[in-house]
C-alpha cells in the first residue's frame, strides 16, 4: 500500500486542497515523501455532517456487528504488514520492536472493546417495575446508556498507533456507538493514512454507514479548532500537552452547546522511595528508575519525573547508582523537532533554578533530534517553594527531592498537583508511612502503584489512565482500559414506553442476556 | 425549634456579620421575621476549610456508618414536625399538603441513598488478576471509585425541601463520601435553617467529623461565586436558571483547577400528541395536560411548556378542551416576587411574537405574587423560525404547535434543544410515527415517556433527571435517582498494592460482599 498524501472523508478517499504539508524524519531531520493535501473548511464540515448522518444508523446496529467492526479494524491493520511499522519508525524515531509491540497493543485494545460491546455491561441496563397500586402510582421505568454522538479524536505524538487514528480514543468511541472524526497528528501523517485506510476498509467490509469514520489532515490548530467547534461533534478525545488540551477545552466550552473534552495532558508521576525499600535495594531501584525514565526517550505520559526520598546515606547511594545508570544511557531520537526543542529548553530552564543541582546526564547529543537524559536534585524546601518544578518536562529528565523527615515527605505528597500515577516503593518495615501516604496519593492520582515503575499501562478492566487536573481535564474518566467507553455515553430513562418500542437492552425477555439492576437488585442473566 | 437567623459552619451555629437579610412571604408580599445574618468571606472560607479537613475521615468511615448518617438526617427532619411545613409554606406559597409530600420525598431520597451506600454497587469494584508468567507480566490491578472531595450545593427555589439543604444533591454527595457546603436559597431561609440544624444534629448523633456539613446564608451571587471558587470545593450541584447555572460553570472552569458543575437549568419538555391518541381521547388528554401545566403554579423543571400535534379537527378539539380546562384554573401564588415578575414579563414578550396567538388564560391575578395560566398557539413554521419560543417560561404557560404533516412534526423534534423530558401520547395506531420520533427524542432528552405527563419525577434506580444542554450542563448524569451518586465519584486503580493496605472493597476476601467484575466477569457475592 503506497502512501498517497490523502485523507478519508467517510467512504471517500480525498486529497485536501488547502495547501500541502509533509512528514518529517526526526533522526535525519529530513522531510519525507509524499506531500499531504490539507483539509479545507468544507472538508472538516463534510466529515462532521457525514458522522452526524451515520450516527443513528451506527448506534442502532446490533452489538455483534459493532463488535465485528472493531475486530475487523484490527485485522485490516495487521494486513498492512511491515510497511506500517517502517513508516511509523521513520516518522517517530521509535524502534521497530517498540512499534510492533504498540501495534499488538492497538489490536488488543480494539479486541478488548469488541468484548466490552458484546458483554453489554456498559449499557448499565436498569429496570424499576411499575407499582400501579401505590399512591401515587409508580410508572414503569427503564434506563440504559446511549452514545453521545460523533466524537473528535486527536492522536498523540508519542503513540503513533495505540493513541492515534485507531487508538484507544477511537476504539472506545466506536465501541460506545459514536462515529469518529480523527484529526491526524502532524508527527505521523503517513502512518495515519495507512491506518485510516485500514479503518475505511473495515467499515466497508462490515457494511457500516458512510461517515462512521473520517480522517482529516489539517494545518496545526486551525482544523482542530474547527472540528471541535462543529455542531455535530458531541465529545472530544485528546492526548497531548497542557496548552493544547486547554485550548480544546476552551473551544468546547465556548460553543453554543458546550461538549465534554477528555484531554490527557500533564503529569510528573511522583515516585516515593520509603526508607525500608531504599535500605533493602537502593541500587536495584536506581537501575529500574533510570530504565523507566529513559524508556522511549522518556516520551511517556507516565514517565517518572519526580522521585522523593528521605535525606541520608541510603538516598545518597540511590542517587549515586542512578547517576551511574544514567551515564550508561545513550542519547535517543525524540519524536519531533518541536518536542526536542521543548525538551532542550525545559532542561535549560531547570538548570537555572536556585537550589537545583544537575546530578547526572546520559550520553551527549547525537545526530538529529537526539536527547540527553538528565537527573536533577534539590531539597524538599526548594521543591515546595518552586512552582516551576511541578511542570512536566516531556523527555528523559527527572528530579530527586530529599526530605528532612517523614512529615516533609507527606507535605510533598500533599503539595502535588493531579497526576496520572503515584508510585510507592516500600517494604513491610515501611507500612506505617505507606499507609499515611496512601490517602493523599489516591486523591492526587488516577493510579497508585507499589514497588514498580509507572511506565507500562495495562489495557484491562481495572486500569485507570486518568487523574485530577492537570493530569486530565476530567478526573471522572480513564482513557485506557475497558471503562474508557463510559466517556462517550449518557443515560436515558424510558417511562411507560410500549414493549414493542423498547430497546433490546430493556425488553422484559432480555434478549441481550445482560446483567441488569431490577428493582435495585442485580440480576445476572442465565 | 425557633428560627434564629443563623447558619451552620461545621459543628458551630453562627450568626453572620456581613449584614442582614429576611425571608419574604409571596402570598402577602411581607418580609418575615427574624433577620438572618449574612456570611462573611471568612465564613465561606471556614466552611470550605472544615469540609476539606473532614474529607479523609468522612470518606473512610465504614459504609454502614455513612448510611446511618443519611437515615438519621431523615429522622431529625421529621422531628422538626409541623413547624417546618408551616415555615416552608409561608416562604414559598406552596400548600401544606404539597410540602408534606415533599418532606416525605426528601426523607425517601435520604433513605434510598442509605441503601445505595450499603449495597456498595456505586464503588464499581473491579479486579484484574496478576499474570506473572505473561510476557510482559501483568501486575495485580484493582479499581474502585472514590469521592471527589467537598461539594458545594445550591438549593432550588421550587423544592424548598427535596432540592435544597438536605435534598437530592446533598444526599447523593454525602452518600458518595463528600462533605457538603450548602448555600441557602434566599427564597426559603427559615426552612433552610431548620433543616440545616437537623443535619447538624444528625452529624453529632452519628459521630461525624467537624465540617462534614455546613450551611451558609449569603448575599446573592457573591457568596455563591466565592464558594465555587474556593480551592477545597471539588464539584458543584445546582438547580435553577440557565443564567445562574452558566455563571457557576464559568467560575468553575476559570479556577486554577477546574471542577465539574452539575447544573440543572432549562427545559420546555415537549409533549407530542400523535393522531391516534388525539382521536381516541383528546378531551381527556387536554385535562391531563392542563393539570400537569398548572400543578404547583407551573413551577416544575418538567413542566410541559410545548405541545405538538398535527393540524386538524382533533387538534382543534384538544385546543378547545384545553382552553376550557385552563379557564377553570384559578391564579396561584408563585414562589418569589422575582419569579413572578419574570413570569409576567415572559408572558408579555410571548404575546408580542408574530404568528403566536393567545388561546386561553386561567383565572386572573389575585393578591400577592399570583400568576395567571396562559396557553399560546402557533403553526410549526412560526415555531421553527422563532428562537424565542425555545426559551423556558418558568410558570404555567405553554405553547401549542400545529404541524402540517408528520414530516413537519419530525422536523420540530429535530429542532429541539436538549430537554429533561420528552413525552409521546400514542396508541397502537401511531406505532410507526412513534418509532420514527423515538430515536430523535432519546437524543434530545434525559427521559422519554409515553402516555403520561412529565411532572412527577420518581426517585428510583432507573430515573434520569438530566439531559443534553441546556437542560443540564452535563448530560452524562442525573440529579434524581440512585445514580446521582456517580456525579461525585472518580475511579482509582491500585496496582500491586500490598494486601494489608488495600481498601475493603478490593480485598481478596471481599468483606463488603460486593458484586465485582473479576477478570472481566461479573461475580455476585454469596
mmCIF file of N, CA and C in Angstrom, chain A residues 103-197:
data_model
loop_
_atom_site.group_PDB
_atom_site.id
_atom_site.type_symbol
_atom_site.label_atom_id
_atom_site.label_comp_id
_atom_site.label_asym_id
_atom_site.label_seq_id
_atom_site.Cartn_x
_atom_site.Cartn_y
_atom_site.Cartn_z
ATOM 1 N N UNK A 103 1.710 -1.931 17.933
ATOM 2 C CA UNK A 103 0.670 -2.414 17.016
ATOM 3 C C UNK A 103 -0.148 -3.533 17.671
ATOM 4 N N UNK A 104 0.553 -4.440 18.352
ATOM 5 C CA UNK A 104 -0.167 -5.522 19.044
ATOM 6 C C UNK A 104 -1.102 -4.934 20.097
ATOM 7 N N UNK A 105 -0.615 -3.926 20.816
ATOM 8 C CA UNK A 105 -1.431 -3.289 21.835
ATOM 9 C C UNK A 105 -2.669 -2.636 21.202
ATOM 10 N N UNK A 106 -2.456 -1.988 20.075
ATOM 11 C CA UNK A 106 -3.564 -1.326 19.378
ATOM 12 C C UNK A 106 -4.633 -2.342 19.005
ATOM 13 N N UNK A 107 -4.208 -3.463 18.454
ATOM 14 C CA UNK A 107 -5.170 -4.501 18.057
ATOM 15 C C UNK A 107 -5.830 -5.123 19.291
ATOM 16 N N UNK A 108 -5.064 -5.296 20.358
ATOM 17 C CA UNK A 108 -5.655 -5.826 21.595
ATOM 18 C C UNK A 108 -6.720 -4.887 22.140
ATOM 19 N N UNK A 109 -6.463 -3.592 22.055
ATOM 20 C CA UNK A 109 -7.458 -2.611 22.520
ATOM 21 C C UNK A 109 -8.754 -2.755 21.725
ATOM 22 N N UNK A 110 -8.610 -2.844 20.422
ATOM 23 C CA UNK A 110 -9.803 -2.991 19.577
ATOM 24 C C UNK A 110 -10.551 -4.271 19.938
ATOM 25 N N UNK A 111 -9.805 -5.343 20.198
ATOM 26 C CA UNK A 111 -10.464 -6.622 20.517
ATOM 27 C C UNK A 111 -11.065 -6.596 21.925
ATOM 28 N N UNK A 112 -10.402 -5.905 22.857
ATOM 29 C CA UNK A 112 -10.994 -5.774 24.200
ATOM 30 C C UNK A 112 -12.325 -5.025 24.102
ATOM 31 N N UNK A 113 -12.351 -3.954 23.324
ATOM 32 C CA UNK A 113 -13.606 -3.213 23.217
ATOM 33 C C UNK A 113 -14.683 -4.008 22.468
ATOM 34 N N UNK A 114 -14.258 -4.885 21.570
ATOM 35 C CA UNK A 114 -15.247 -5.778 20.950
ATOM 36 C C UNK A 114 -15.895 -6.657 22.023
ATOM 37 N N UNK A 115 -15.091 -7.151 22.938
ATOM 38 C CA UNK A 115 -15.622 -7.958 24.047
ATOM 39 C C UNK A 115 -16.542 -7.108 24.938
ATOM 40 N N UNK A 116 -16.106 -5.892 25.222
ATOM 41 C CA UNK A 116 -16.918 -4.986 26.045
ATOM 42 C C UNK A 116 -18.275 -4.740 25.384
ATOM 43 N N UNK A 117 -18.260 -4.557 24.070
ATOM 44 C CA UNK A 117 -19.509 -4.333 23.341
ATOM 45 C C UNK A 117 -20.409 -5.557 23.442
ATOM 46 N N UNK A 118 -19.835 -6.741 23.251
ATOM 47 C CA UNK A 118 -20.653 -7.967 23.306
ATOM 48 C C UNK A 118 -21.235 -8.183 24.702
ATOM 49 N N UNK A 119 -20.429 -7.906 25.734
ATOM 50 C CA UNK A 119 -20.910 -8.059 27.121
ATOM 51 C C UNK A 119 -22.143 -7.192 27.376
ATOM 52 N N UNK A 120 -22.117 -5.977 26.863
ATOM 53 C CA UNK A 120 -23.235 -5.064 27.075
ATOM 54 C C UNK A 120 -23.313 -4.484 28.479
ATOM 55 N N UNK A 121 -22.344 -4.796 29.331
ATOM 56 C CA UNK A 121 -22.328 -4.258 30.695
ATOM 57 C C UNK A 121 -22.325 -2.733 30.682
ATOM 58 N N UNK A 122 -21.696 -2.152 29.657
ATOM 59 C CA UNK A 122 -21.585 -0.683 29.561
ATOM 60 C C UNK A 122 -22.945 -0.014 29.406
ATOM 61 N N UNK A 123 -23.964 -0.759 29.019
ATOM 62 C CA UNK A 123 -25.297 -0.171 28.828
ATOM 63 C C UNK A 123 -25.973 0.170 30.158
ATOM 64 N N UNK A 124 -25.445 -0.381 31.254
ATOM 65 C CA UNK A 124 -25.994 -0.124 32.598
ATOM 66 C C UNK A 124 -27.512 -0.321 32.642
ATOM 67 N N UNK A 125 -27.987 -1.368 32.023
ATOM 68 C CA UNK A 125 -29.442 -1.593 31.941
ATOM 69 C C UNK A 125 -30.040 -1.712 33.343
ATOM 70 N N UNK A 126 -31.064 -0.924 33.601
ATOM 71 C CA UNK A 126 -31.665 -0.806 34.931
ATOM 72 C C UNK A 126 -33.175 -0.723 34.774
ATOM 73 N N UNK A 127 -33.903 -1.542 35.527
ATOM 74 C CA UNK A 127 -35.365 -1.571 35.399
ATOM 75 C C UNK A 127 -36.007 -1.384 36.768
ATOM 76 N N UNK A 128 -37.000 -0.497 36.835
ATOM 77 C CA UNK A 128 -37.830 -0.379 38.035
ATOM 78 C C UNK A 128 -39.267 -0.715 37.630
ATOM 79 N N UNK A 129 -39.837 -1.692 38.305
ATOM 80 C CA UNK A 129 -41.188 -2.149 37.942
ATOM 81 C C UNK A 129 -42.235 -1.081 38.244
ATOM 82 N N UNK A 130 -43.280 -1.096 37.434
ATOM 83 C CA UNK A 130 -44.432 -0.243 37.719
ATOM 84 C C UNK A 130 -45.085 -0.693 39.026
ATOM 85 N N UNK A 131 -45.567 0.270 39.789
ATOM 86 C CA UNK A 131 -46.312 -0.022 41.011
ATOM 87 C C UNK A 131 -47.663 0.681 40.900
ATOM 88 N N UNK A 132 -48.588 0.086 40.144
ATOM 89 C CA UNK A 132 -49.860 0.778 39.872
ATOM 90 C C UNK A 132 -50.725 0.952 41.122
ATOM 91 N N UNK A 133 -50.527 0.109 42.138
ATOM 92 C CA UNK A 133 -51.372 0.190 43.344
ATOM 93 C C UNK A 133 -50.855 1.220 44.340
ATOM 94 N N UNK A 134 -49.609 1.665 44.176
ATOM 95 C CA UNK A 134 -49.025 2.610 45.133
ATOM 96 C C UNK A 134 -49.713 3.968 45.017
ATOM 97 N N UNK A 135 -49.709 4.774 46.077
ATOM 98 C CA UNK A 135 -50.200 6.150 45.996
ATOM 99 C C UNK A 135 -49.024 7.095 46.197
ATOM 100 N N UNK A 136 -48.671 7.926 45.187
ATOM 101 C CA UNK A 136 -49.132 7.858 43.799
ATOM 102 C C UNK A 136 -48.547 6.640 43.091
ATOM 103 N N UNK A 137 -49.186 6.181 42.003
ATOM 104 C CA UNK A 137 -48.661 5.005 41.289
ATOM 105 C C UNK A 137 -47.266 5.282 40.738
ATOM 106 N N UNK A 138 -46.445 4.238 40.663
ATOM 107 C CA UNK A 138 -45.134 4.389 40.016
ATOM 108 C C UNK A 138 -45.234 3.860 38.594
ATOM 109 N N UNK A 139 -44.685 4.636 37.663
ATOM 110 C CA UNK A 139 -44.650 4.216 36.266
ATOM 111 C C UNK A 139 -43.604 3.120 36.086
ATOM 112 N N UNK A 140 -43.632 2.477 34.949
ATOM 113 C CA UNK A 140 -42.592 1.531 34.549
ATOM 114 C C UNK A 140 -41.388 2.350 34.070
ATOM 115 N N UNK A 141 -40.242 2.174 34.714
ATOM 116 C CA UNK A 141 -39.060 2.992 34.408
ATOM 117 C C UNK A 141 -37.906 2.073 34.020
ATOM 118 N N UNK A 142 -37.275 2.398 32.910
ATOM 119 C CA UNK A 142 -36.154 1.582 32.441
ATOM 120 C C UNK A 142 -35.060 2.520 31.959
ATOM 121 N N UNK A 143 -33.840 2.221 32.284
ATOM 122 C CA UNK A 143 -32.733 3.098 31.908
ATOM 123 C C UNK A 143 -31.666 2.320 31.168
ATOM 124 N N UNK A 144 -31.095 2.958 30.155
ATOM 125 C CA UNK A 144 -29.895 2.416 29.520
ATOM 126 C C UNK A 144 -29.011 3.601 29.137
ATOM 127 N N UNK A 145 -27.780 3.307 28.802
ATOM 128 C CA UNK A 145 -26.880 4.330 28.284
ATOM 129 C C UNK A 145 -26.977 4.346 26.761
ATOM 130 N N UNK A 146 -26.929 5.567 26.195
ATOM 131 C CA UNK A 146 -26.823 5.703 24.741
ATOM 132 C C UNK A 146 -25.578 6.528 24.425
ATOM 133 N N UNK A 147 -25.054 6.394 23.202
ATOM 134 C CA UNK A 147 -23.841 7.155 22.849
ATOM 135 C C UNK A 147 -24.142 8.648 22.707
ATOM 136 N N UNK A 148 -23.115 9.471 22.939
ATOM 137 C CA UNK A 148 -23.293 10.928 22.909
ATOM 138 C C UNK A 148 -23.498 11.477 21.507
ATOM 139 N N UNK A 149 -22.843 10.873 20.528
ATOM 140 C CA UNK A 149 -22.885 11.406 19.162
ATOM 141 C C UNK A 149 -21.476 11.376 18.588
ATOM 142 N N UNK A 150 -21.264 12.012 17.427
ATOM 143 C CA UNK A 150 -19.940 11.983 16.797
ATOM 144 C C UNK A 150 -18.845 12.527 17.726
ATOM 145 N N UNK A 151 -17.700 11.865 17.709
ATOM 146 C CA UNK A 151 -16.575 12.202 18.590
ATOM 147 C C UNK A 151 -15.380 12.630 17.739
ATOM 148 N N UNK A 152 -14.739 13.725 18.152
ATOM 149 C CA UNK A 152 -13.488 14.164 17.523
ATOM 150 C C UNK A 152 -12.324 13.586 18.312
ATOM 151 N N UNK A 153 -11.369 12.996 17.605
ATOM 152 C CA UNK A 153 -10.208 12.378 18.253
ATOM 153 C C UNK A 153 -8.930 13.040 17.747
ATOM 154 N N UNK A 154 -8.082 13.404 18.705
ATOM 155 C CA UNK A 154 -6.772 13.966 18.399
ATOM 156 C C UNK A 154 -5.717 12.982 18.865
ATOM 157 N N UNK A 155 -4.945 12.474 17.930
ATOM 158 C CA UNK A 155 -3.936 11.482 18.274
ATOM 159 C C UNK A 155 -2.786 12.085 19.056
ATOM 160 N N UNK A 156 -2.039 11.208 19.709
ATOM 161 C CA UNK A 156 -0.878 11.613 20.498
ATOM 162 C C UNK A 156 0.384 11.455 19.669
ATOM 163 N N UNK A 157 1.339 12.352 19.872
ATOM 164 C CA UNK A 157 2.608 12.238 19.157
ATOM 165 C C UNK A 157 3.352 10.970 19.560
ATOM 166 N N UNK A 158 3.220 10.560 20.823
ATOM 167 C CA UNK A 158 4.117 9.530 21.350
ATOM 168 C C UNK A 158 3.604 8.103 21.191
ATOM 169 N N UNK A 159 2.378 7.970 20.705
ATOM 170 C CA UNK A 159 1.860 6.633 20.395
ATOM 171 C C UNK A 159 1.248 6.674 18.993
ATOM 172 N N UNK A 160 2.075 6.602 17.953
ATOM 173 C CA UNK A 160 1.557 6.779 16.586
ATOM 174 C C UNK A 160 0.538 5.710 16.189
ATOM 175 N N UNK A 161 0.468 4.628 16.957
ATOM 176 C CA UNK A 161 -0.540 3.605 16.676
ATOM 177 C C UNK A 161 -1.561 3.510 17.816
ATOM 178 N N UNK A 162 -1.099 3.314 19.032
ATOM 179 C CA UNK A 162 -2.010 2.972 20.129
ATOM 180 C C UNK A 162 -2.824 4.159 20.633
ATOM 181 N N UNK A 163 -2.351 5.388 20.429
ATOM 182 C CA UNK A 163 -3.175 6.554 20.755
ATOM 183 C C UNK A 163 -3.244 7.501 19.586
ATOM 184 N N UNK A 164 -3.605 6.924 18.439
ATOM 185 C CA UNK A 164 -3.750 7.762 17.260
ATOM 186 C C UNK A 164 -4.990 7.316 16.485
ATOM 187 N N UNK A 165 -4.873 7.175 15.184
ATOM 188 C CA UNK A 165 -6.046 7.040 14.302
ATOM 189 C C UNK A 165 -7.003 5.926 14.735
ATOM 190 N N UNK A 166 -6.458 4.761 15.064
ATOM 191 C CA UNK A 166 -7.313 3.658 15.524
ATOM 192 C C UNK A 166 -6.914 3.264 16.935
ATOM 193 N N UNK A 167 -6.509 4.245 17.722
ATOM 194 C CA UNK A 167 -6.041 4.001 19.082
ATOM 195 C C UNK A 167 -7.174 3.953 20.091
ATOM 196 N N UNK A 168 -6.811 4.160 21.347
ATOM 197 C CA UNK A 168 -7.749 3.962 22.448
ATOM 198 C C UNK A 168 -8.976 4.846 22.379
ATOM 199 N N UNK A 169 -8.808 6.127 22.051
ATOM 200 C CA UNK A 169 -9.980 7.004 21.997
ATOM 201 C C UNK A 169 -10.929 6.580 20.885
ATOM 202 N N UNK A 170 -10.370 6.284 19.719
ATOM 203 C CA UNK A 170 -11.202 5.856 18.597
ATOM 204 C C UNK A 170 -11.906 4.541 18.917
ATOM 205 N N UNK A 171 -11.168 3.595 19.458
ATOM 206 C CA UNK A 171 -11.758 2.289 19.751
ATOM 207 C C UNK A 171 -12.889 2.417 20.763
ATOM 208 N N UNK A 172 -12.688 3.224 21.814
ATOM 209 C CA UNK A 172 -13.716 3.328 22.847
ATOM 210 C C UNK A 172 -14.918 4.114 22.354
ATOM 211 N N UNK A 173 -14.691 5.117 21.515
ATOM 212 C CA UNK A 173 -15.822 5.883 20.975
ATOM 213 C C UNK A 173 -16.635 5.033 20.004
ATOM 214 N N UNK A 174 -15.955 4.322 19.112
ATOM 215 C CA UNK A 174 -16.685 3.425 18.198
ATOM 216 C C UNK A 174 -17.424 2.352 18.991
ATOM 217 N N UNK A 175 -16.793 1.843 20.039
ATOM 218 C CA UNK A 175 -17.447 0.823 20.870
ATOM 219 C C UNK A 175 -18.710 1.373 21.513
ATOM 220 N N UNK A 176 -18.672 2.641 21.901
ATOM 221 C CA UNK A 176 -19.837 3.263 22.529
ATOM 222 C C UNK A 176 -20.975 3.478 21.539
ATOM 223 N N UNK A 177 -20.662 3.442 20.249
ATOM 224 C CA UNK A 177 -21.683 3.705 19.236
ATOM 225 C C UNK A 177 -21.565 5.083 18.615
ATOM 226 N N UNK A 178 -20.419 5.709 18.799
ATOM 227 C CA UNK A 178 -20.191 7.057 18.261
ATOM 228 C C UNK A 178 -19.350 7.003 16.988
ATOM 229 N N UNK A 179 -19.799 7.652 15.905
ATOM 230 C CA UNK A 179 -18.901 7.859 14.772
ATOM 231 C C UNK A 179 -17.705 8.700 15.210
ATOM 232 N N UNK A 180 -16.587 8.552 14.507
ATOM 233 C CA UNK A 180 -15.346 9.224 14.910
ATOM 234 C C UNK A 180 -14.776 10.020 13.743
ATOM 235 N N UNK A 181 -14.374 11.250 14.035
ATOM 236 C CA UNK A 181 -13.598 12.056 13.095
ATOM 237 C C UNK A 181 -12.242 12.307 13.739
ATOM 238 N N UNK A 182 -11.197 11.747 13.123
ATOM 239 C CA UNK A 182 -9.845 11.897 13.664
ATOM 240 C C UNK A 182 -9.147 13.049 12.963
ATOM 241 N N UNK A 183 -8.461 13.862 13.753
ATOM 242 C CA UNK A 183 -7.501 14.804 13.164
ATOM 243 C C UNK A 183 -6.129 14.159 13.294
ATOM 244 N N UNK A 184 -5.501 13.894 12.152
ATOM 245 C CA UNK A 184 -4.204 13.209 12.163
ATOM 246 C C UNK A 184 -3.156 14.065 12.859
ATOM 247 N N UNK A 185 -2.283 13.430 13.631
ATOM 248 C CA UNK A 185 -1.167 14.171 14.231
ATOM 249 C C UNK A 185 -0.127 14.437 13.163
ATOM 250 N N UNK A 186 0.359 15.674 13.112
ATOM 251 C CA UNK A 186 1.307 16.055 12.067
ATOM 252 C C UNK A 186 2.619 15.292 12.186
ATOM 253 N N UNK A 187 2.860 14.672 13.347
ATOM 254 C CA UNK A 187 4.119 13.944 13.532
ATOM 255 C C UNK A 187 4.123 12.581 12.847
ATOM 256 N N UNK A 188 2.962 12.079 12.432
ATOM 257 C CA UNK A 188 2.981 10.758 11.761
ATOM 258 C C UNK A 188 1.860 10.676 10.728
ATOM 259 N N UNK A 189 2.009 11.507 9.703
ATOM 260 C CA UNK A 189 0.969 11.612 8.681
ATOM 261 C C UNK A 189 0.845 10.347 7.847
ATOM 262 N N UNK A 190 1.971 9.783 7.465
ATOM 263 C CA UNK A 190 1.923 8.586 6.630
ATOM 264 C C UNK A 190 1.343 7.405 7.392
ATOM 265 N N UNK A 191 1.772 7.255 8.622
ATOM 266 C CA UNK A 191 1.206 6.219 9.487
ATOM 267 C C UNK A 191 -0.309 6.393 9.588
ATOM 268 N N UNK A 192 -0.722 7.646 9.738
ATOM 269 C CA UNK A 192 -2.152 7.930 9.861
ATOM 270 C C UNK A 192 -2.905 7.529 8.608
ATOM 271 N N UNK A 193 -2.338 7.855 7.459
ATOM 272 C CA UNK A 193 -3.037 7.486 6.220
ATOM 273 C C UNK A 193 -3.181 5.974 6.116
ATOM 274 N N UNK A 194 -2.111 5.255 6.406
ATOM 275 C CA UNK A 194 -2.175 3.786 6.307
ATOM 276 C C UNK A 194 -3.265 3.231 7.225
ATOM 277 N N UNK A 195 -3.264 3.687 8.469
ATOM 278 C CA UNK A 195 -4.254 3.156 9.422
ATOM 279 C C UNK A 195 -5.655 3.647 9.053
ATOM 280 N N UNK A 196 -5.764 4.907 8.639
ATOM 281 C CA UNK A 196 -7.075 5.434 8.249
ATOM 282 C C UNK A 196 -7.689 4.627 7.112
ATOM 283 N N UNK A 197 -6.860 4.249 6.153
ATOM 284 C CA UNK A 197 -7.384 3.443 5.049
ATOM 285 C C UNK A 197 -7.786 2.044 5.515
#
